[in-house]
Short mmCIF file of C-alpha atoms in Angstrom, two decimals:
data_model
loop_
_atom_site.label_atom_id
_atom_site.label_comp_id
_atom_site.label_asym_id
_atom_site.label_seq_id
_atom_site.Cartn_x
_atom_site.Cartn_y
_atom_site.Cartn_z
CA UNK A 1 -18.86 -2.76 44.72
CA UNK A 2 -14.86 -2.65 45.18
CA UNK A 3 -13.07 -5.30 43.53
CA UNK A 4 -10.05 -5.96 46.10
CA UNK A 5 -7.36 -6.67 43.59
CA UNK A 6 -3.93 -7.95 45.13
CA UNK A 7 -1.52 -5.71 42.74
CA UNK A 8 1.57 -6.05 45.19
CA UNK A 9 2.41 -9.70 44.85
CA UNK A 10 6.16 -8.71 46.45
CA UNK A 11 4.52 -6.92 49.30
CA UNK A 12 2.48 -10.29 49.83
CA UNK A 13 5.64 -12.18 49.26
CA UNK A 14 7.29 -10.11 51.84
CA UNK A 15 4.16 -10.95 54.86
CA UNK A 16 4.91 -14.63 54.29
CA UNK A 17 8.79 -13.92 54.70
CA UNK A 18 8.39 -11.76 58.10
CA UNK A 19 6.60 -15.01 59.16
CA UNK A 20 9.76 -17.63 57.88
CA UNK A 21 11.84 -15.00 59.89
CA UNK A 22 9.76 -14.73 63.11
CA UNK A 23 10.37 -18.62 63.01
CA UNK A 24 13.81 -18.80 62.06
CA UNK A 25 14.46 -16.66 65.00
CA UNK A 26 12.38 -18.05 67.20
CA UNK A 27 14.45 -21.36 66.74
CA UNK A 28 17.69 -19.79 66.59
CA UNK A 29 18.41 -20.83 62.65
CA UNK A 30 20.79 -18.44 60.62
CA UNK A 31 19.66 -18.62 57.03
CA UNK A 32 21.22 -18.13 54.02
CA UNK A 33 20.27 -17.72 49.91
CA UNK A 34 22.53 -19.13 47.64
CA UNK A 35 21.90 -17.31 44.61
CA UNK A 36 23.85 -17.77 41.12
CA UNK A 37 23.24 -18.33 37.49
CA UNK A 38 22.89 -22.09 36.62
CA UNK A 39 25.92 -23.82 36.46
CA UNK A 40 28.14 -20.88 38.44
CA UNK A 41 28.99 -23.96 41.28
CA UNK A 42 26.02 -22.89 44.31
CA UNK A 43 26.14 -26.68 45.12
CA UNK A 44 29.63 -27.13 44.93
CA UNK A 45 30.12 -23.68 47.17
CA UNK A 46 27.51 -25.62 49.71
CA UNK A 47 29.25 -28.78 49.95
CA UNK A 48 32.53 -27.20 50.17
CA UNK A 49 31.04 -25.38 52.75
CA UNK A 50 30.05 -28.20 54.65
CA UNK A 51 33.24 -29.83 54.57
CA UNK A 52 34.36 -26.97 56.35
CA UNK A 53 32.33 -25.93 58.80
CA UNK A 54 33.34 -26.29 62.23
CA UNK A 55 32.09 -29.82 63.97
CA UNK A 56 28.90 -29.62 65.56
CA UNK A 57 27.17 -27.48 64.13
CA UNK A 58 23.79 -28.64 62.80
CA UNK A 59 23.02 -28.00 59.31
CA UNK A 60 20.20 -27.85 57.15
CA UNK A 61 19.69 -27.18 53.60
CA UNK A 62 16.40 -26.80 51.07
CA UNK A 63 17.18 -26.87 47.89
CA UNK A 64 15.52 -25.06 44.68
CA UNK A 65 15.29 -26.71 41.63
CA UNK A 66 12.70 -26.39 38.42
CA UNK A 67 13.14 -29.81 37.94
CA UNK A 68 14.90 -32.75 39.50
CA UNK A 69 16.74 -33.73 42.81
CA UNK A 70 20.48 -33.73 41.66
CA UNK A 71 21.80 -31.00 44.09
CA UNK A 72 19.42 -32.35 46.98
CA UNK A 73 21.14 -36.12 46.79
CA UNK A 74 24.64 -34.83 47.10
CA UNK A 75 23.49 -33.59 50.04
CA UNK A 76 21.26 -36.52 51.12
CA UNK A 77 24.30 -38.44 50.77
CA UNK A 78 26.34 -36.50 53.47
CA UNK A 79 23.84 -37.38 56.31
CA UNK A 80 22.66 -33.71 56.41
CA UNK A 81 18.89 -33.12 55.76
CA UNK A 82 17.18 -31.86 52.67
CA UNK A 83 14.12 -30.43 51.11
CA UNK A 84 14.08 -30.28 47.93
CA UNK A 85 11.57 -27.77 46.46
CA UNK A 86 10.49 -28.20 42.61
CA UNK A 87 9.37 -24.69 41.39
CA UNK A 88 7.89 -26.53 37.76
CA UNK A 89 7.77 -23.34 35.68
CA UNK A 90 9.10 -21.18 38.16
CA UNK A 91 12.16 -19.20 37.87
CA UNK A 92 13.09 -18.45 41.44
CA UNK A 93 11.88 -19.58 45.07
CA UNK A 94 9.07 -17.57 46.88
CA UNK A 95 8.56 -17.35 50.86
CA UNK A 96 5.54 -19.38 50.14
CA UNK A 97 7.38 -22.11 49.03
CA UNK A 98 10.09 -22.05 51.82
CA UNK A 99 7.22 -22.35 54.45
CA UNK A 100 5.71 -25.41 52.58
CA UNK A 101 9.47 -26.91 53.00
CA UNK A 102 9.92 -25.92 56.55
CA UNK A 103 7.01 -28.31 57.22
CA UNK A 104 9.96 -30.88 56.34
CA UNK A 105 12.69 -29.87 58.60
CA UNK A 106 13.37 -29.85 62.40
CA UNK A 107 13.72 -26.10 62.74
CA UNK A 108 14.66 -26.30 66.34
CA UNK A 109 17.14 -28.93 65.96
CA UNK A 110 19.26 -26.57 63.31
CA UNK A 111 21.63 -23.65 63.78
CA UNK A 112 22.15 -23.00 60.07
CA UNK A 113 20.12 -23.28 56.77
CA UNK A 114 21.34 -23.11 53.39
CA UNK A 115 19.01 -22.56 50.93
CA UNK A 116 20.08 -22.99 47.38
CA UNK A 117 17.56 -20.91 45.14
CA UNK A 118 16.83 -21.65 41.53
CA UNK A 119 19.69 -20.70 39.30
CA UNK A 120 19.23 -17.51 37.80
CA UNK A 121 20.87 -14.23 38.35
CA UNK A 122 17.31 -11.89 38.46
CA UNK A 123 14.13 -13.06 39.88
CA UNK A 124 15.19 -14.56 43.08
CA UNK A 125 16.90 -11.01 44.04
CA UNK A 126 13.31 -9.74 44.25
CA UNK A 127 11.98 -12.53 46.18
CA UNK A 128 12.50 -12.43 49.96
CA UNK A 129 12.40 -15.91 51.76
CA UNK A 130 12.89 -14.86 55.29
CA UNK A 131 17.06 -15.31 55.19
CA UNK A 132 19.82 -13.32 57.34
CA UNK A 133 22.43 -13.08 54.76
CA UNK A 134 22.07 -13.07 50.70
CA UNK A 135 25.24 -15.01 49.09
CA UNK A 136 25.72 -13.90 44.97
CA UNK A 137 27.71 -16.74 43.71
CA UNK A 138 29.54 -15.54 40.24
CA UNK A 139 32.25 -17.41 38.36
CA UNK A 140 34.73 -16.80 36.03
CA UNK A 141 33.51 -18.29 32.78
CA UNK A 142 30.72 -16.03 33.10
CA UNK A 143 33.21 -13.02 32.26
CA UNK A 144 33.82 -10.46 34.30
CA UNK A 145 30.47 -8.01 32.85
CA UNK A 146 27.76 -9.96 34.77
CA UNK A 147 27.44 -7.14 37.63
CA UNK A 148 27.32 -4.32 34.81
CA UNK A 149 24.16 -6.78 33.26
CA UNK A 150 22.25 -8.05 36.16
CA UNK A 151 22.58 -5.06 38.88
CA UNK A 152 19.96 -5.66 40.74
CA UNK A 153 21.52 -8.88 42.56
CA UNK A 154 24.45 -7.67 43.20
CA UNK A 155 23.24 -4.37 44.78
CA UNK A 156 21.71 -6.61 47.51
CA UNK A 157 24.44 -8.84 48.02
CA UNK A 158 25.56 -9.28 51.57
CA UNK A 159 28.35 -11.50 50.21
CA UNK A 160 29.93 -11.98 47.03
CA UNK A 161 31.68 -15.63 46.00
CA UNK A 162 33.66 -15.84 42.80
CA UNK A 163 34.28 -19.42 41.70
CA UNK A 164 36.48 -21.00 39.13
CA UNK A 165 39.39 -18.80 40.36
CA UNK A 166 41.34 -21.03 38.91
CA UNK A 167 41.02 -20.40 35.69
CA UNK A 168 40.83 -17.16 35.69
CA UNK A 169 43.74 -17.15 33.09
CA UNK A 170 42.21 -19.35 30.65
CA UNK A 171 39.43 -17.24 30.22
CA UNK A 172 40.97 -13.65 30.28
CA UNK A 173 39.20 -12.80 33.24
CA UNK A 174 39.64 -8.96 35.19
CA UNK A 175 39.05 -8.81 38.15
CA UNK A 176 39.57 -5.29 38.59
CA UNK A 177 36.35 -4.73 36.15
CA UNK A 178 34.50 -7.44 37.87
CA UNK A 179 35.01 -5.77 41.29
CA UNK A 180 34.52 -2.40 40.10
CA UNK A 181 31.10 -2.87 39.11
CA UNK A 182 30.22 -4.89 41.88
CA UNK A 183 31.47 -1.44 44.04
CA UNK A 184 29.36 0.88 42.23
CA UNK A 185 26.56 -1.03 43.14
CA UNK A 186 27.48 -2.05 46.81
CA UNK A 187 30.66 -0.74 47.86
CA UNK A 188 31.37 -2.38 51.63
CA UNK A 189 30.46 -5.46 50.44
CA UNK A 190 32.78 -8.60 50.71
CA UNK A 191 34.15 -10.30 47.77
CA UNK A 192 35.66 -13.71 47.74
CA UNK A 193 37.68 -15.40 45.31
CA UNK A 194 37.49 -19.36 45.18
CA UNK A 195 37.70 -22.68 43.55
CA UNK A 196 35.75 -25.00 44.56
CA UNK A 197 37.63 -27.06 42.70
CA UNK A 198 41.07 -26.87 43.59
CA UNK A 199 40.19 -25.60 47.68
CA UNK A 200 41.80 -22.14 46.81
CA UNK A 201 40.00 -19.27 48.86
CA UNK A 202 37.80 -21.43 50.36
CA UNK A 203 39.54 -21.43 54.08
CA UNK A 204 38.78 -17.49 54.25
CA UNK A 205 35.44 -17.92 52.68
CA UNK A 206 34.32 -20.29 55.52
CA UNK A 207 36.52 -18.10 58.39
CA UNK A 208 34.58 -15.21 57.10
CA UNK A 209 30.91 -16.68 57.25
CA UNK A 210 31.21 -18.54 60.85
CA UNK A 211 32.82 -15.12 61.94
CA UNK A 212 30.00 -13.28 60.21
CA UNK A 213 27.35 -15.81 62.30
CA UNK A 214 28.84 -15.86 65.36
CA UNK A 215 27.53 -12.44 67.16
CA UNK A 216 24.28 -14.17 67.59
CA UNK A 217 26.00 -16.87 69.69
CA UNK A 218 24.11 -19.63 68.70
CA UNK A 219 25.87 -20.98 65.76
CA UNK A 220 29.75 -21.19 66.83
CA UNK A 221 28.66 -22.11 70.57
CA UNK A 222 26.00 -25.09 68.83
CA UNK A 223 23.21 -23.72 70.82
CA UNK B 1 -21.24 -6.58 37.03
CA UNK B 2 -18.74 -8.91 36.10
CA UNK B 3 -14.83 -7.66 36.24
CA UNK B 4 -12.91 -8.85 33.06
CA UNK B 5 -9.52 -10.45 34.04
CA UNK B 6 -6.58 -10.78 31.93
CA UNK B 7 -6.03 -14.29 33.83
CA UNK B 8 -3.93 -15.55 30.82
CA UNK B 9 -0.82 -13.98 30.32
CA UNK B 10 0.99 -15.98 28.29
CA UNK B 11 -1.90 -15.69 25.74
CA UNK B 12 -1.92 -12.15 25.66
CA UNK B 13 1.68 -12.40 25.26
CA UNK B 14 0.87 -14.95 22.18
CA UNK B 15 -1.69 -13.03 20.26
CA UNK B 16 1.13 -9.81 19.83
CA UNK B 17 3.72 -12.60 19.16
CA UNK B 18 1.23 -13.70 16.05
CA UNK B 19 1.13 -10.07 14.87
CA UNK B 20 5.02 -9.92 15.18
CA UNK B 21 5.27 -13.01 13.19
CA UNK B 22 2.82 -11.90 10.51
CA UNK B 23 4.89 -8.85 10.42
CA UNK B 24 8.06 -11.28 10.28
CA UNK B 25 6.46 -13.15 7.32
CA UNK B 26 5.58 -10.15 5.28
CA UNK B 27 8.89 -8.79 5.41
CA UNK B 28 10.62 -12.13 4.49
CA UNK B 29 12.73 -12.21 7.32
CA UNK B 30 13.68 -15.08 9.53
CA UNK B 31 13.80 -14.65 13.49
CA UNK B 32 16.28 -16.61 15.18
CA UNK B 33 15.69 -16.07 19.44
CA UNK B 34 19.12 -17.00 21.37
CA UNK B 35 18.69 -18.12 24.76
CA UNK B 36 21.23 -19.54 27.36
CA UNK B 37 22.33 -18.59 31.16
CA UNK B 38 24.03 -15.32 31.35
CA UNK B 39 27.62 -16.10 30.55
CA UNK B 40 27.18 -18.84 28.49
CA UNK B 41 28.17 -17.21 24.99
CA UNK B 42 25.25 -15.81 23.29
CA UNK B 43 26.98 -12.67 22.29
CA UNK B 44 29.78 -14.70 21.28
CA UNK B 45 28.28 -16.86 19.21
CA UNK B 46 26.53 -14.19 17.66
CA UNK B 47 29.39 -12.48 16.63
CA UNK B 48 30.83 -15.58 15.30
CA UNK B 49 28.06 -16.38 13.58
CA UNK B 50 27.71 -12.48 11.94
CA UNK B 51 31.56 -12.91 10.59
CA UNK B 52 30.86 -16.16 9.04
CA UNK B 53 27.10 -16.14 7.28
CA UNK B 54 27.87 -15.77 3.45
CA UNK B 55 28.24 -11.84 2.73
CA UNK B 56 25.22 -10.39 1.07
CA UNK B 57 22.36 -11.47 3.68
CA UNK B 58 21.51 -8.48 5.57
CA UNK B 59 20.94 -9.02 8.94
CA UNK B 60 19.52 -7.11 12.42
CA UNK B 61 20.00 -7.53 15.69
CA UNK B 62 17.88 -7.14 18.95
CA UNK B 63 19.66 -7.25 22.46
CA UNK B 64 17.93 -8.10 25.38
CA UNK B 65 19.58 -7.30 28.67
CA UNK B 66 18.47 -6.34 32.36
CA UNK B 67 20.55 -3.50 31.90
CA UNK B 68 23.18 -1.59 29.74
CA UNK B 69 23.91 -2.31 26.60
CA UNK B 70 27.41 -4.04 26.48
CA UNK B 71 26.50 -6.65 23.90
CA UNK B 72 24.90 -4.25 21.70
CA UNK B 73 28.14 -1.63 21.68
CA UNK B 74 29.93 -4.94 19.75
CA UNK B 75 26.99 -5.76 17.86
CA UNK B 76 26.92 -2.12 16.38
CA UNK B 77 30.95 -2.03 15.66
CA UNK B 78 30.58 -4.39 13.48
CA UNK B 79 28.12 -1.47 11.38
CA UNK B 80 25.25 -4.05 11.89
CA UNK B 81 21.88 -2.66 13.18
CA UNK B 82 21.17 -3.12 16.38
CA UNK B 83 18.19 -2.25 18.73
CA UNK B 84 18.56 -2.59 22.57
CA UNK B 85 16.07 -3.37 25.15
CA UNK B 86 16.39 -2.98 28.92
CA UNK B 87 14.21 -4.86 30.47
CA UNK B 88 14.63 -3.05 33.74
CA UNK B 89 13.74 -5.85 36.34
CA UNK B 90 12.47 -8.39 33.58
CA UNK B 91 14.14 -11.79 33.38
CA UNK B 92 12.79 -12.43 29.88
CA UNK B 93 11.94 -10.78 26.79
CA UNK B 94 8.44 -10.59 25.73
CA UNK B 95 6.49 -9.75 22.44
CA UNK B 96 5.08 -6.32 23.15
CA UNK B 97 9.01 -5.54 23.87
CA UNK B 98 9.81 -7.11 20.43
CA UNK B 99 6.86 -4.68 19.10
CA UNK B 100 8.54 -1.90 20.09
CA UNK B 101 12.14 -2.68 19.30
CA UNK B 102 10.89 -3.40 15.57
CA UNK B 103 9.81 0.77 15.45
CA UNK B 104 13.51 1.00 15.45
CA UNK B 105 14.69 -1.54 12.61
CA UNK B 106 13.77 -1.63 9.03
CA UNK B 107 12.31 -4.90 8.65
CA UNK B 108 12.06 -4.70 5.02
CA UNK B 109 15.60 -4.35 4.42
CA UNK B 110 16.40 -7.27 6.56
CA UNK B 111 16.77 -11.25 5.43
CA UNK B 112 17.87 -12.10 8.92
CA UNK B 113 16.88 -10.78 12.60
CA UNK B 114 18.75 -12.27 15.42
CA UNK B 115 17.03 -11.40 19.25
CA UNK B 116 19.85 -12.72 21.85
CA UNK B 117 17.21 -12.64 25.26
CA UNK B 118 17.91 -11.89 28.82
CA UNK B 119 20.42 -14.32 30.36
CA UNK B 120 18.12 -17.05 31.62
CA UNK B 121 17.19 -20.65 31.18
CA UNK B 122 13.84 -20.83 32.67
CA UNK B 123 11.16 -17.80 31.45
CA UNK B 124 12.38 -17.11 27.86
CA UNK B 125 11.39 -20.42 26.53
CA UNK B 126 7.61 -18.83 27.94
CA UNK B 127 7.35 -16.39 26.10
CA UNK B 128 6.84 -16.57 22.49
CA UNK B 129 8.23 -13.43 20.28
CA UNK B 130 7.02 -14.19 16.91
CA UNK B 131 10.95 -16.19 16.06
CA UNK B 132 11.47 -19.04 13.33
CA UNK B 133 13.75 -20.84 15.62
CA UNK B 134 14.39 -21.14 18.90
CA UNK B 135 18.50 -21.48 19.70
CA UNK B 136 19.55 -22.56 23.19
CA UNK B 137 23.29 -21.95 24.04
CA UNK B 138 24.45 -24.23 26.28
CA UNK B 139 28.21 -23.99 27.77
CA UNK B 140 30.75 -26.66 29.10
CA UNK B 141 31.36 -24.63 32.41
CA UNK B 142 27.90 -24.91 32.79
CA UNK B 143 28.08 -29.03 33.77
CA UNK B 144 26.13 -31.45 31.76
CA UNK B 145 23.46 -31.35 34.40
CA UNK B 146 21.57 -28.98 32.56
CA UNK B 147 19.20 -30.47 30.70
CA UNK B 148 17.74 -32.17 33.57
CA UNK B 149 17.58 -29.05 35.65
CA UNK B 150 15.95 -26.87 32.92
CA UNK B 151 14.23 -29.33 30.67
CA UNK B 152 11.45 -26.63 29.64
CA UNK B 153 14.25 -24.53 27.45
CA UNK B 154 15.52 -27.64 26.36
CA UNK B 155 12.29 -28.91 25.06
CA UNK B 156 11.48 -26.40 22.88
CA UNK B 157 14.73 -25.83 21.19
CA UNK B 158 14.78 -26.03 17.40
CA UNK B 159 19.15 -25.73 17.97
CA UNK B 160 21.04 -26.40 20.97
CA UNK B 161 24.71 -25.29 20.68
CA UNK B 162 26.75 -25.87 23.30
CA UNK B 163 30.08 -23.48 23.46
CA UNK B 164 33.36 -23.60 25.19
CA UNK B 165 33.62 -26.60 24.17
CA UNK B 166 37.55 -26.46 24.31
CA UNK B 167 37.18 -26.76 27.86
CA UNK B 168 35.30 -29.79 28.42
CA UNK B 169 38.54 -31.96 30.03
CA UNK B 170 39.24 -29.18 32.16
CA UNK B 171 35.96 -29.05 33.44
CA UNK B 172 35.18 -33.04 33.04
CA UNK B 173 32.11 -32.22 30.74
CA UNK B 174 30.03 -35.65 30.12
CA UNK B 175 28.73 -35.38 26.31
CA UNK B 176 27.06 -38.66 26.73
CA UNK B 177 24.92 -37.62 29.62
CA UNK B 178 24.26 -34.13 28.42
CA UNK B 179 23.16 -35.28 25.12
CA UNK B 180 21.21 -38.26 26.77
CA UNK B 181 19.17 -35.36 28.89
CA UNK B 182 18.31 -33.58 25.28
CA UNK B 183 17.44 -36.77 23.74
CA UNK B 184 15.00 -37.61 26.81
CA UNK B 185 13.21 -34.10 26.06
CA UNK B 186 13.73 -33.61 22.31
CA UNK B 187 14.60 -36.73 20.59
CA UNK B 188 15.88 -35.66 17.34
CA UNK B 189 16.84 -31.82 17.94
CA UNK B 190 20.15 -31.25 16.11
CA UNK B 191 22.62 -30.34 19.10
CA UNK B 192 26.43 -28.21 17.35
CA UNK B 193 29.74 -28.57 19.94
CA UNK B 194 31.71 -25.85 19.24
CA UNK B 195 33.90 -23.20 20.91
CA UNK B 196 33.69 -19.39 19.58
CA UNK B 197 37.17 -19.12 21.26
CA UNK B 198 38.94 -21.57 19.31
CA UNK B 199 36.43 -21.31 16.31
CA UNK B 200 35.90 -24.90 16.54
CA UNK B 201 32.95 -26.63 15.47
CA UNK B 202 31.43 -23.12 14.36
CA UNK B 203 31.48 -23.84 10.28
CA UNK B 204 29.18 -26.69 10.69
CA UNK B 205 26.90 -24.74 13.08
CA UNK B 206 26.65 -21.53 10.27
CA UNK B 207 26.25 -24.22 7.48
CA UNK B 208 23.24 -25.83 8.89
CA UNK B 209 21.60 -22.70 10.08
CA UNK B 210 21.94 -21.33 6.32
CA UNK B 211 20.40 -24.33 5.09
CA UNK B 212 18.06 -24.48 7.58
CA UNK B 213 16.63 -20.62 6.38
CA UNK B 214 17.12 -21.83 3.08
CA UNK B 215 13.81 -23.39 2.13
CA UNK B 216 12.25 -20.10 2.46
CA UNK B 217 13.85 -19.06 -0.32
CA UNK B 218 14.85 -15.63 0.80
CA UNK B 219 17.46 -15.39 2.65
CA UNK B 220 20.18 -17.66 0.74
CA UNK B 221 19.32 -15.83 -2.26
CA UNK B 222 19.61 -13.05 -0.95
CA UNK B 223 16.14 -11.97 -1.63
#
């Protein structure tokens, strides 16, 4: 007798995600992966965001944490709804685990999800969740080497946000490095330069992304 | 006919992690494993650490990296021995990796091995390599969230360092609530503020660690 032995758990990963994207588009939902190491500012890119999206258009956000619900209550706290999704030991978010969330959300009532994956800058690269566009959040304290270390996320970036612009100074950052090896990897694709601290960058950032989900025309017209 | 199953792979992992170890012990060198997110300073505070040990312990070097070998380049300037392992799409080192990293290294010339792992706070802490202690850099630009998002790394530390610490106004860094988050996990692990930039805090750090390999009675004298 043949033992069936599931050896492709990303090719399983990936039938769950078709599914989360057959739904997202059935309900009209652009959906985005906010990917970073810990600590590079995904939650303060998201609430940032927020603040500067457009009126009216309804947001979502599930949020991926090994532990906790710190990111999720800054959200809670702006009136938008949450999920927030405790991998325990695990070091990025699955499709799996975005369909168990869904379960929490009005889909149809939405136009755009965030989802904030678990902070690391490998696993959740190889992990696909059902999303439209992949976001690689870097920052500067990081140094400027990250994309020559971790290649993998940044080759399937469709976005690129550097944060803590403003201090690039104080910590001898290049961008000319950093941007060259993001352009050996991926060489179309947009980089941004913020601060989510001090606003910088963060007008064209937003300009950019409702641009970006507009051709669908369902997110800029509300539905 | 019953099909065996590897089902545990973290005990597989552990039982070449005890032959490391043994192999460790026999060769009277201590293993030190540095973990922290990618950015945070490992290779720093390696370096830092390699100019200030008292001369006359000889010491190695591992490098664990997704890709490249950046870290390991500086490591080697310095004339230090250094092995390099790509991990291709692996977030974490693992012992069979150490394994074959140590075919490169001549264990019994060495008092001192440092492994700096993949950039990560989640997996590493998983896997055991066969190390004495277990070091987690932590970083101000990080936030002082961190324990609470990634208590498993914190739990096991044997050392938590936490670097750039000439930043912390700029960034608002909360010792009180970081340290609180350790304490919560690890009650009485011995936590070192210090910035490789500045070189504060970094003397205390090197005196406790060669104390701490001390009792041993191997690698203070020198063997």
């Amino acid at each position: 007798m043949k033992v069936p032995v599931v050896r492709e758990v990303l090719k399983a990963n990936d039938q769950v995600a078709a599914e989360n994207r057959e739904r997202f588009e059935r309900a009209a939902v652009r959906v985005l992966n906010l990917m970073a190491s810990p600590g590079a500012g995904k939650t303060s890119l998201l609430l940032a965001t927020l603040d500067r999206l457009p009126a009216g258009i309804p947001v979502g956000v599930i949020e991926g944490d090994v532990a906790g619900s710190i990111d999720a209550d800054m959200v809670a706290e702006r009136g938008v709804p949450v999920v927030q999704i405790n991998t325990g030991g695990n070091c990025h978010l699955d499709a799996p685990m975005i369909r168990a969330a869904l379960a929490h959300l009005d889909l149809e009532a939405l136009d755009l999800l965030f989802i904030e994956n678990v902070g690391n800058l490998i696993c959740p690269a190889n992990y696909r969740l059902g999303q439209d566009l992949d976001v690689v959040v870097g920052s500067v304290p990081e140094g400027h080497d990250k994309p020559y270390k971790y290649p993998g996320i940044f080759t399937g970036a469709d976005v690129v946000v550097l944060n803590k612009e403003d201090l690039a100074d104080v910590f001898g950052f290049d961008h000319t490095e950093y941007e060259r090896g993001i352009r050996m990897l991926n060489p179309d694709v947009p980089i941004f330069w913020v601060s989510c601290r001090t606003g910088e960058g963060l007008a064209a950032w937003t300009g950019w992304l409702v641009e970006r989900l507009a051709p669908a025309g369902h997110v800029v017209a509300g539905s």
